[in-house]
């Protein structure tokens, strides 16, 4: 017995039903021509993941139903090919006050123009960025279908993503006769998640004694990224195949019966470093946000500092130098080395580079406000005015030319409010919003040592990496004038924000009480700022996005 199967690791667009149908049909025809008789597409492949409140619109569900039928009809002539497609199914009963879900996150098996089986996801995640219980109700069935024909037929147990993280769905599939588990997925990336999945699925193989194929989505969708990294495991949990990460791929695996046991053969992509995954996640997130939303290009403020340097390097890798514009906006407090390094980096990457002094506007603002500020010394008010002038200039360029403004704030700044509303926070997409400052430094060094997209080696001038960080909004300013050292701040941030540790336990771990109290207080009082920040790419297991839902008005401190 030998069955050739193909995982269609594809990049879908939410709501582009015609485009998604075409991708599935084209992949199925190519796989069939190459000998495959089973094609697996990712979770909710018909509509894209995640469609959020589009699921609540009856017209959207009806359109998805029609799209499933269209795939079946267009593949009707491919005799013996089974195609698994993910789609929403059903509806709900709603009033203005109550909604009773009757809708499922489903997958259907299509064969020769017919829907031969349909499975409803049993385990619905409702944590981190997941919100599936808002839209779906759990299924309670089992789906085992036959792929291939005659002596090459294999009984396949179908699971959807979260189902495979629990014992019961896989066990029930085996009891129903499954010889192979097929898991279709849309599981958002965070650093290390791909190998966590492999380890968990290995446990599922070992518990059931069945081999497993994991079909995963690839692409960026708003704040989340899906990295692909589909894979196949033998019954003992060993890796039999691994698809590339962060790119579309038709991943082929051969399922063979040898000595009364099923074995899988496929190519195995090498394991990757966390930095390589992180870089590709940022690049894919930027490329898809810009591309899927139709922006002609991107622009950013290039300050000569490390955050904007990293964002510029990511943007060029994502969409190419000809679609990226960097703008240096010096103030009275901008050091010479800042514009020298900004010019140097722009030249290294070959992007358009402009300098617009904000001194005239800054002086005009101060003159207008002088009668109202009599007797008051300069403070953060004047610092914020500079940031807001820059934000206004960038947004004016964006409005005039259509390019999206990429903001350059990092997670450490978002956490502590070390950023200016309507200033450096002004823009359309926050590329490094989920990167702690210490990670920014590490990733800049990684990029200087690697050129994964062929856009130029060592694009970031060394001095940008080694000089002390400064917002340059007042004379001789340094970040550490206002914040603890980033090594301390980021460690507290990880414990408190990402892992929900208490203030007492963080202090007990050896951190200075004053630092812990200061950082956690800043996190609390700056919630109102984060609510107004642009969406940004999630790369940790907890970001300031959908998986952080704290009240702005609250007296509680953990």
CSV table of C-alpha atoms in Angstrom, one decimal, residues 407-420 424-425 430 432-434 493 522-523 526-527 529-530 533-534 544:
chain,number,residue,atom,x,y,z
A,407,UNK,CA,5.7,53.0,13.6
A,408,UNK,CA,8.9,52.1,15.3
A,409,UNK,CA,8.0,51.6,19.0
A,410,UNK,CA,8.9,48.4,20.8
A,411,UNK,CA,7.2,46.4,23.5
A,412,UNK,CA,9.2,47.9,26.3
A,413,UNK,CA,8.0,51.3,25.3
A,414,UNK,CA,4.5,50.2,24.8
A,415,UNK,CA,4.5,48.6,28.2
A,416,UNK,CA,5.8,51.7,30.1
A,417,UNK,CA,4.2,54.4,28.0
A,418,UNK,CA,7.6,55.7,26.9
A,419,UNK,CA,6.0,56.9,23.7
A,420,UNK,CA,3.8,59.8,22.6
A,424,UNK,CA,5.7,58.4,17.4
A,425,UNK,CA,2.6,56.2,17.9
A,430,UNK,CA,3.5,48.7,14.5
A,432,UNK,CA,8.1,45.7,16.4
A,433,UNK,CA,5.3,46.3,18.9
A,434,UNK,CA,5.8,42.9,20.4
A,493,UNK,CA,7.9,42.8,31.8
A,522,UNK,CA,3.8,52.2,34.4
A,523,UNK,CA,2.2,49.1,32.7
A,526,UNK,CA,-0.5,53.4,30.3
A,527,UNK,CA,-3.3,51.1,29.2
A,529,UNK,CA,-2.2,54.7,25.4
A,530,UNK,CA,-2.0,51.1,24.2
A,533,UNK,CA,-1.8,52.3,19.3
A,534,UNK,CA,-1.8,50.8,15.8
A,544,UNK,CA,-0.4,43.9,23.8
